[in-house]
Coordinates of C-alpha atoms and ligand atoms in Angstrom, one line a residue:
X4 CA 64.8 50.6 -74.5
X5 CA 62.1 52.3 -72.4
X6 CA 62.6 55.5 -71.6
X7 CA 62.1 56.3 -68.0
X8 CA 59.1 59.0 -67.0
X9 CA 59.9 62.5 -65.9
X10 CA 57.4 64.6 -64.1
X11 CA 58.1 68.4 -63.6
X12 CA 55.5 69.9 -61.9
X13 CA 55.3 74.4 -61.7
X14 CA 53.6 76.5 -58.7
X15 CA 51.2 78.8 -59.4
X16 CA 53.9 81.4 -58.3
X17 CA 56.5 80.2 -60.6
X18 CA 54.5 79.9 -63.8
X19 CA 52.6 83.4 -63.1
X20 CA 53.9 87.2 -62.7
X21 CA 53.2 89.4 -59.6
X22 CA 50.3 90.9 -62.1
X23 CA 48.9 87.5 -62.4
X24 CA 49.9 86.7 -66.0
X25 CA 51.4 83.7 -67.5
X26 CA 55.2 84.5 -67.0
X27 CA 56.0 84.1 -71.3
X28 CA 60.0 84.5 -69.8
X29 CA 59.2 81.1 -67.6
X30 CA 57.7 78.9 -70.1
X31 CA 59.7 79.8 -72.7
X32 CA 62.8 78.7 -70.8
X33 CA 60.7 75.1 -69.6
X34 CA 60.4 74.4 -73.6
X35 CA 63.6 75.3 -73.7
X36 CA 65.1 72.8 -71.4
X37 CA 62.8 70.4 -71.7
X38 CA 63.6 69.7 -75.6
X39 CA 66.5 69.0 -74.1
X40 CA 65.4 65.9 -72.3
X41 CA 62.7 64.3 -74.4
X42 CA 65.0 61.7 -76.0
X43 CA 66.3 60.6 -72.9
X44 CA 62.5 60.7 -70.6
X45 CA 58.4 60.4 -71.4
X46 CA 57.9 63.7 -69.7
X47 CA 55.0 64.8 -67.8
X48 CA 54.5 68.5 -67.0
X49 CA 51.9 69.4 -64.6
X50 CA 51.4 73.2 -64.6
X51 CA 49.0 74.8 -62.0
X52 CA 48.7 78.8 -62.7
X53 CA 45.3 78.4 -64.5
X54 CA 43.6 80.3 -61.2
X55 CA 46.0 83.0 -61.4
X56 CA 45.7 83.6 -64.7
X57 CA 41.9 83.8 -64.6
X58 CA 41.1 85.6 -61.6
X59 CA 41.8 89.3 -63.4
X60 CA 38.5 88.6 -65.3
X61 CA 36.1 87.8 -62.5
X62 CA 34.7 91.0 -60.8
X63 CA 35.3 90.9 -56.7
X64 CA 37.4 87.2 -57.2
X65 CA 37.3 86.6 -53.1
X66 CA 39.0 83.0 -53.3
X67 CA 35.9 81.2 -53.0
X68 CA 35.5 77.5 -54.3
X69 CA 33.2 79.0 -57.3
X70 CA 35.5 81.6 -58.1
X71 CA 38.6 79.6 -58.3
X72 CA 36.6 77.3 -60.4
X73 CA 35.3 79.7 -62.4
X74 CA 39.2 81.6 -62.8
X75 CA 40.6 78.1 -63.6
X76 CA 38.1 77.9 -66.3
X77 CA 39.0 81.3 -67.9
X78 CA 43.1 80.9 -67.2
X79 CA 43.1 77.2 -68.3
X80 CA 43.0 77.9 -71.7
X81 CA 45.3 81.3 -71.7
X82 CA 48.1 78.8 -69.9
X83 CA 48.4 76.3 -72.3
X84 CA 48.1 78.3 -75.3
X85 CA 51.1 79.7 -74.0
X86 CA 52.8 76.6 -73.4
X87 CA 51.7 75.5 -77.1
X88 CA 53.2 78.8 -78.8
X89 CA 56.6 78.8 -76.7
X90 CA 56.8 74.8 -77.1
X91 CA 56.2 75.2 -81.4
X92 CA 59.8 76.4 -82.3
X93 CA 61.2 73.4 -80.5
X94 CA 58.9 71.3 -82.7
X95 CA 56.7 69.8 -79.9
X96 CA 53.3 69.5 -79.6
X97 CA 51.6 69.7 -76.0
X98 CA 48.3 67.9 -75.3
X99 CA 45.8 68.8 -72.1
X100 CA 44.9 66.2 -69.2
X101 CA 42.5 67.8 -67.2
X102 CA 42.6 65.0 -64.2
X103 CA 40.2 64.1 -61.4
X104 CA 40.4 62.8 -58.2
X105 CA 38.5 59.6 -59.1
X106 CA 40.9 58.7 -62.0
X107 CA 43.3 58.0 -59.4
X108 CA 40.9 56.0 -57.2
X109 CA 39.5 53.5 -60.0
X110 CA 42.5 51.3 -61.3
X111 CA 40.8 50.5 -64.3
X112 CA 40.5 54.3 -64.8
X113 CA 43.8 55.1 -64.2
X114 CA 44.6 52.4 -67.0
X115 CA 43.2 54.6 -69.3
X116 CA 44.9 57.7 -68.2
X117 CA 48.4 55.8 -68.6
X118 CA 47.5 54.3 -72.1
X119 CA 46.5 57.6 -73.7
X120 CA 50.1 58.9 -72.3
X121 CA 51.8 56.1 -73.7
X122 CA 50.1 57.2 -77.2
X123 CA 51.2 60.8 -76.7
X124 CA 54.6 59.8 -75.8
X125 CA 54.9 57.7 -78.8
X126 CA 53.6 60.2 -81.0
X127 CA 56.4 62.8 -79.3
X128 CA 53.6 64.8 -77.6
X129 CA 53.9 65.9 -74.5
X130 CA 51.2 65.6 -72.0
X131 CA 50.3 68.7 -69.8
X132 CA 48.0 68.0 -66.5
X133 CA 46.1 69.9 -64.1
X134 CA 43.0 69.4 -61.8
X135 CA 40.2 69.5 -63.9
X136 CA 39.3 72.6 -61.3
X137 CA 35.7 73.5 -63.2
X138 CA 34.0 70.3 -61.5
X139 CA 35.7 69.5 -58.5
X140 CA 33.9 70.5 -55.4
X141 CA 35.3 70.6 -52.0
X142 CA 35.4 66.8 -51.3
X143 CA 37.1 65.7 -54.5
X144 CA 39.3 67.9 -54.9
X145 CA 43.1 67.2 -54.7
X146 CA 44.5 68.8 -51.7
X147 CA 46.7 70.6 -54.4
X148 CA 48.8 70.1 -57.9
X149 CA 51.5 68.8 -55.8
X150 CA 49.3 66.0 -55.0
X151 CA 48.4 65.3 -58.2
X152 CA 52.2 65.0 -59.7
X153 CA 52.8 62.7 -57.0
X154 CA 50.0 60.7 -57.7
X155 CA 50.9 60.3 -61.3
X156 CA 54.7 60.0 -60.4
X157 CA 53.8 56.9 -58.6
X158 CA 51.6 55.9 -60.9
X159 CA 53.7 55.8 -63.7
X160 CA 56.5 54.5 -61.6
X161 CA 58.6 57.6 -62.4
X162 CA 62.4 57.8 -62.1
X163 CA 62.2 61.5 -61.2
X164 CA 59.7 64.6 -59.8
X165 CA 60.3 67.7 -59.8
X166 CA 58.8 70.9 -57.9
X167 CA 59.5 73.8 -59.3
X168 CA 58.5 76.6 -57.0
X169 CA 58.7 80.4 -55.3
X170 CA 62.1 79.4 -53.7
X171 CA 65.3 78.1 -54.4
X172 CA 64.3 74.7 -52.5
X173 CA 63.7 74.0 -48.3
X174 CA 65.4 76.5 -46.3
X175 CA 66.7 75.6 -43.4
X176 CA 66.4 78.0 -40.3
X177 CA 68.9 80.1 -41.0
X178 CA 67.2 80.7 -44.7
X179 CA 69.7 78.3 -46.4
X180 CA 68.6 76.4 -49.0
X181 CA 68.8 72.1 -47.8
X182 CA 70.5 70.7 -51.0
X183 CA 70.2 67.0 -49.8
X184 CA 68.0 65.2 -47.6
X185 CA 67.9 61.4 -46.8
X186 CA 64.2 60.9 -44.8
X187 CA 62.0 63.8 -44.7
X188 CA 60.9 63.4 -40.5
X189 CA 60.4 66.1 -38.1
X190 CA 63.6 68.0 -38.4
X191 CA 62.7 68.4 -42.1
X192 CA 59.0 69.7 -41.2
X193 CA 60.7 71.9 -38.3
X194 CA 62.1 74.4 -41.2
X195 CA 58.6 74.7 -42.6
X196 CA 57.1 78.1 -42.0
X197 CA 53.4 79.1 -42.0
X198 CA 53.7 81.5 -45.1
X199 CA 53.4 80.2 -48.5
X200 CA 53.0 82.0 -51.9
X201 CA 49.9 84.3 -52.7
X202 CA 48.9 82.3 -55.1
X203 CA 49.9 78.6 -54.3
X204 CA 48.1 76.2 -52.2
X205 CA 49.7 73.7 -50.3
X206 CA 52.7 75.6 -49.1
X207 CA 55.9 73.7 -48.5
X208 CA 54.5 71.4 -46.2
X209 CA 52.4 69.8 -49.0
X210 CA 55.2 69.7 -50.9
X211 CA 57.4 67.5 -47.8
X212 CA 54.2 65.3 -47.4
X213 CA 54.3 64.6 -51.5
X214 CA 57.7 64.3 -51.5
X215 CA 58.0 62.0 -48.5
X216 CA 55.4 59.3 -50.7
X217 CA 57.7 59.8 -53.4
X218 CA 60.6 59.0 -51.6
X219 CA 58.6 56.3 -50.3
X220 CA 58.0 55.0 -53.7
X221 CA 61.2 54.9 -54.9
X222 CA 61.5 58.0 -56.9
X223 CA 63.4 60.8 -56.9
X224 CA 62.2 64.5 -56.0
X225 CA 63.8 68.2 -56.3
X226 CA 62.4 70.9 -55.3
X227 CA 63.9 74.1 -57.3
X228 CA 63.2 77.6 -58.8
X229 CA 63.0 78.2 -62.3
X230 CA 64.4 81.5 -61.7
X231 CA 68.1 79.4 -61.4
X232 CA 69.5 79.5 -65.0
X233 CA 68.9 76.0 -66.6
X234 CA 67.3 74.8 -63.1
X235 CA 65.2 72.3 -65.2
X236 CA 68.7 70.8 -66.3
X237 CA 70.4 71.0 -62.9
X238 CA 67.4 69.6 -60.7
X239 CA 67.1 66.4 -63.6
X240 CA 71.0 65.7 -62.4
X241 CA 70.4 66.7 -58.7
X242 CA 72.7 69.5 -59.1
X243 CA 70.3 72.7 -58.2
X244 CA 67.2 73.4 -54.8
X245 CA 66.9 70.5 -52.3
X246 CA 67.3 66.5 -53.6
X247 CA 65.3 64.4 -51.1
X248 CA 66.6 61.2 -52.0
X249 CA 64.6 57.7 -53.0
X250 CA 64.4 54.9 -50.7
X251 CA 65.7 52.2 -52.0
X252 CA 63.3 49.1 -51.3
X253 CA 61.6 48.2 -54.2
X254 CA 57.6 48.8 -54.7
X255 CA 55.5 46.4 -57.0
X256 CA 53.2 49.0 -58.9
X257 CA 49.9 47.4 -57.7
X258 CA 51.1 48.2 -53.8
X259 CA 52.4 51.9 -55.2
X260 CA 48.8 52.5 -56.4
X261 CA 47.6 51.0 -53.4
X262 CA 49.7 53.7 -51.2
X263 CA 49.3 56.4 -53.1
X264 CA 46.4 56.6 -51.0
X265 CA 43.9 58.8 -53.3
X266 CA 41.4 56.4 -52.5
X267 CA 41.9 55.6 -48.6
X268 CA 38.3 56.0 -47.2
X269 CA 39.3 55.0 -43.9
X270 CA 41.8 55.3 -40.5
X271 CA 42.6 52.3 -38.5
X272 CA 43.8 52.3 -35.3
X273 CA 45.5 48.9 -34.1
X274 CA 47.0 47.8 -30.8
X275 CA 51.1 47.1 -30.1
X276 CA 50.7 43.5 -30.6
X277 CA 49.1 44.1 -34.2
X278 CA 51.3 46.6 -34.6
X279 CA 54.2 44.9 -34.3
X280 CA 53.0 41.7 -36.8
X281 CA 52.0 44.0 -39.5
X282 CA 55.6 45.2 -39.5
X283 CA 57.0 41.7 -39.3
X284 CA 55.1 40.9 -42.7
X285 CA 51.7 39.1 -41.3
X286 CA 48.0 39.7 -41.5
X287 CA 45.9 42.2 -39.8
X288 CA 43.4 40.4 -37.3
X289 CA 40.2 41.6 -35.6
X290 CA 41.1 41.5 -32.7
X291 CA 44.2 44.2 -32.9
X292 CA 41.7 46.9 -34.2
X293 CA 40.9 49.4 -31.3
X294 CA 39.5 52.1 -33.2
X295 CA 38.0 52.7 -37.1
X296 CA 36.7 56.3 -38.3
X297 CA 34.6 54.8 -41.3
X298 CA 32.8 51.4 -42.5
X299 CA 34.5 49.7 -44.6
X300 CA 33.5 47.4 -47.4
X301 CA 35.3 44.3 -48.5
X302 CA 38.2 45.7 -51.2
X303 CA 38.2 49.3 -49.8
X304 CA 41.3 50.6 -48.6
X305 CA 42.7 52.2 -45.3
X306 CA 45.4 53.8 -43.3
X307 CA 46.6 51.7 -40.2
X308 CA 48.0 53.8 -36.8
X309 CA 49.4 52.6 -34.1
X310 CA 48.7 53.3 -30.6
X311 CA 50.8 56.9 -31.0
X312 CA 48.6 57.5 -33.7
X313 CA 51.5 57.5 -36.4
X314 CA 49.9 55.9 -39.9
X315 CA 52.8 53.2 -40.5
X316 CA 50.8 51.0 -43.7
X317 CA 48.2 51.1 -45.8
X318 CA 46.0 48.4 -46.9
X319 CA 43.0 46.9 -48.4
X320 CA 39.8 45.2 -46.5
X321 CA 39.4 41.6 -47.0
X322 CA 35.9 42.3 -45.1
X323 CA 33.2 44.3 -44.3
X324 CA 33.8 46.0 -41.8
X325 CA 31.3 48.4 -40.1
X326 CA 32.6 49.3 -36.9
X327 CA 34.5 47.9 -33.9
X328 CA 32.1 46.0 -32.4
X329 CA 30.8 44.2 -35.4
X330 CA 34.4 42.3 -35.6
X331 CA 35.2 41.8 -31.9
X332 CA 33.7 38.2 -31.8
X333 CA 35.7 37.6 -35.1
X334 CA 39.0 37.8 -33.1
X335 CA 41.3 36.1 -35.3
X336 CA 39.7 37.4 -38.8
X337 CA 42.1 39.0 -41.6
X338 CA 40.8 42.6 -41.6
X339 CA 43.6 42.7 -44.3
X340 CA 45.5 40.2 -45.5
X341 CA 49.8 40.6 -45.3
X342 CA 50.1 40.7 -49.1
X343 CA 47.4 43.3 -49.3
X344 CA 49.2 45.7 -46.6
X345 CA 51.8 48.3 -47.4
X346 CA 54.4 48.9 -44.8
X347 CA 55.2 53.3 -45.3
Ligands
LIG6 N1 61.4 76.1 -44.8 C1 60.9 76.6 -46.0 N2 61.7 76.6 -47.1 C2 61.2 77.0 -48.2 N3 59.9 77.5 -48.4 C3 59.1 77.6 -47.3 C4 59.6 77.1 -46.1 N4 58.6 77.2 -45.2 C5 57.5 77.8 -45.9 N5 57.9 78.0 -47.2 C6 57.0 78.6 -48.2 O1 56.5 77.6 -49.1 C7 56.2 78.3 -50.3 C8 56.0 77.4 -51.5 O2 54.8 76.7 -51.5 P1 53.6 77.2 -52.4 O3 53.4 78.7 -52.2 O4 52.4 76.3 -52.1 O5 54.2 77.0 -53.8 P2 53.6 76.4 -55.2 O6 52.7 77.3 -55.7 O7 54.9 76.2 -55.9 O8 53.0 75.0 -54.9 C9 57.2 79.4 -50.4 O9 56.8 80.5 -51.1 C10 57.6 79.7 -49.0 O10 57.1 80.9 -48.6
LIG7 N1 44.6 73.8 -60.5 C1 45.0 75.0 -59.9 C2 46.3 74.8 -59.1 C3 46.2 74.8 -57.7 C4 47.5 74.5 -57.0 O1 47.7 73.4 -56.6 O2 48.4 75.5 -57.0 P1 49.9 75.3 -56.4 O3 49.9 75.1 -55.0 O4 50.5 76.7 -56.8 O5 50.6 74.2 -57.2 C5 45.4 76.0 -61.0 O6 45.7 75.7 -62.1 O7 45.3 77.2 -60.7

């Protein structure tokens, strides 16, 4: 039987000591637990920490796109040798993906990506991403590691994610940890606080907005502290940090890579009437469009808003479409057709 696909994904905080070394303590304990679960999942671990670990080395590191880039390319290599030498004793053998946005944009691209996992998984090797960091400028860059899990959880149709991070899970106001949550809306985001971890990214927002998609998807998604004894084993079972719970429509994978939305290059705003038959299944005419940030060529896809400005679907062009004026005569035109939009 196939084995379903486990992503784990680890903060920079929780993989890297106040000193800014690879916590040893920490990965030891993730090859320890996740020997554990290899028969039963592929695993994917996706371990940011690289910049953390490199920055010590730079003289004046000041945060700076070239000097995270040039820290990820030094602590790259000292995290997963450490992963390697903790993961030996437990006989498993690690292998880098150093992923780009762009692999997540081109299908046929991402093809690739998903058959040399399938190899690895095969062979009992477990796969270990991050952002290739060392050639991503501003504009390609993933908005964080948290995006990237996501993206590869949806691609690979994953049963579970996981977010391991600097806290026990989302605290609610009164700094209690949320153990279960249904939808992820606005009295979710309310708990979020401005502060995140010196060294992480996204904060916990990020990881709301991932897990929300996730959700979304179908899959999945705790978010836990590897400082909780076994919290590896606990978060697999739901039993540990916050469980935001899967939705339970089902997804054809095309339309999951389609919403994944690493490759939306546009935002269209659409009247209450278009509104309204986009959500009862049908096609997206010309003459609902009020608004588009971005010309659009046939195949390309975009985020649809309504009139409050909320994105509700996602969807692909079944035209050109260079601004609002070049489609008004087209009136009743498919800008996207229903089978080619994704209701979020
Ligand atoms: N309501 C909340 N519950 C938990 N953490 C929160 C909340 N609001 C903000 N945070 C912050 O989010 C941080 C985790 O995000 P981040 O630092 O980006 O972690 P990572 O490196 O794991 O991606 C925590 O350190 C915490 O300070
Ligand atoms: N690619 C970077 C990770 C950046 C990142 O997303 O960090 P985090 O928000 O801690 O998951 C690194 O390895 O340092």
């Amino acid at each position: 039987m196939k084995k379903p696909v486990l992503v784990i994904k680890f903060g920079s905080a929780a993989i890297t000591t106040k000193e800014g070394d690879v916590d040893e303590r920490i990965v030891l304990e993730i090859a320890r637990q996740t020997a554990q679960l290899q028969s039963k999942y592929n695993i994917v671990l996706v371990s940011s920490g690289a910049v953390a670990a490199g920055k010590k080395y730079l003289k004046n590191y000041d945060g700076s796109l070239s000097a995270r880039k040039a820290a990820a390319a030094i602590g790259n290599p000292l995290l997963v040798r450490t992963y390697s030498t903790y993961f030996k004793p437990f006989n498993i053998a690690l292998a880098q993906s150093l992923c780009e946005r762009q692999h997540f944009a081109n299908r046929a691209q991402f093809l690739q990506l998903k058959d040399t996992y399938q190899e690895l998984w095969k062979n009992n090797i477990i796969p270990i991403a991050n952002e290739n960091d060392v050639v991503s400028n501003k504009e390609l860059k993933f908005s964080d590691n948290d995006e990237l899990a996501t993206l590869i959880a949806v691609g690979f149709g994953a049963e579970q994610l996981l977010f391991s991070t600097s806290v026990p899970g989302v605290l609610d106001s009164k700094g209690k940890v949320v153990s279960q949550i249904s939808t992820i809306d606005k009295d979710v985001f309310s708990f979020v606080k401005k502060e995140k971890s010196a060294v992480g990214l996204g904060g916990m927002t990020s990881k709301l907005n991932f897990a929300r998609l996730a959700n979304q998807m179908g899959i999945q998604t705790v978010i836990f502290s590897m400082q909780t004894e076994d919290g590896i084993l606990k978060a697999v079972k739901g039993e540990t940090g916050t469980v935001c719970l899967p939705q339970k429509k089902k997804v054809s994978s095309r339309n999951k890579w389609l919403a994944t939305g690493s490759l939306i290059k546009a935002l269209v705003h659409v009247d209450e009437g278009a509104a309204n038959a986009i959500q009862n299944r049908k096609s997206l005419l010309a003459v609902g469009v009020v608004a588009i940030n971005q010309a659009l060529e046939t195949g390309e896809v975009f985020q649809i808003a309504n009139e409050e400005g909320e994105v509700f679907a996602v969807a692909k062009s079944k035209i050109d479409v260079m601004n609002v004026e070049s489609i008004r005569k087209k009136k009743n035109v498919a800008i996207a057709h229903a089978d080619d939009i994704v209701l979020l």
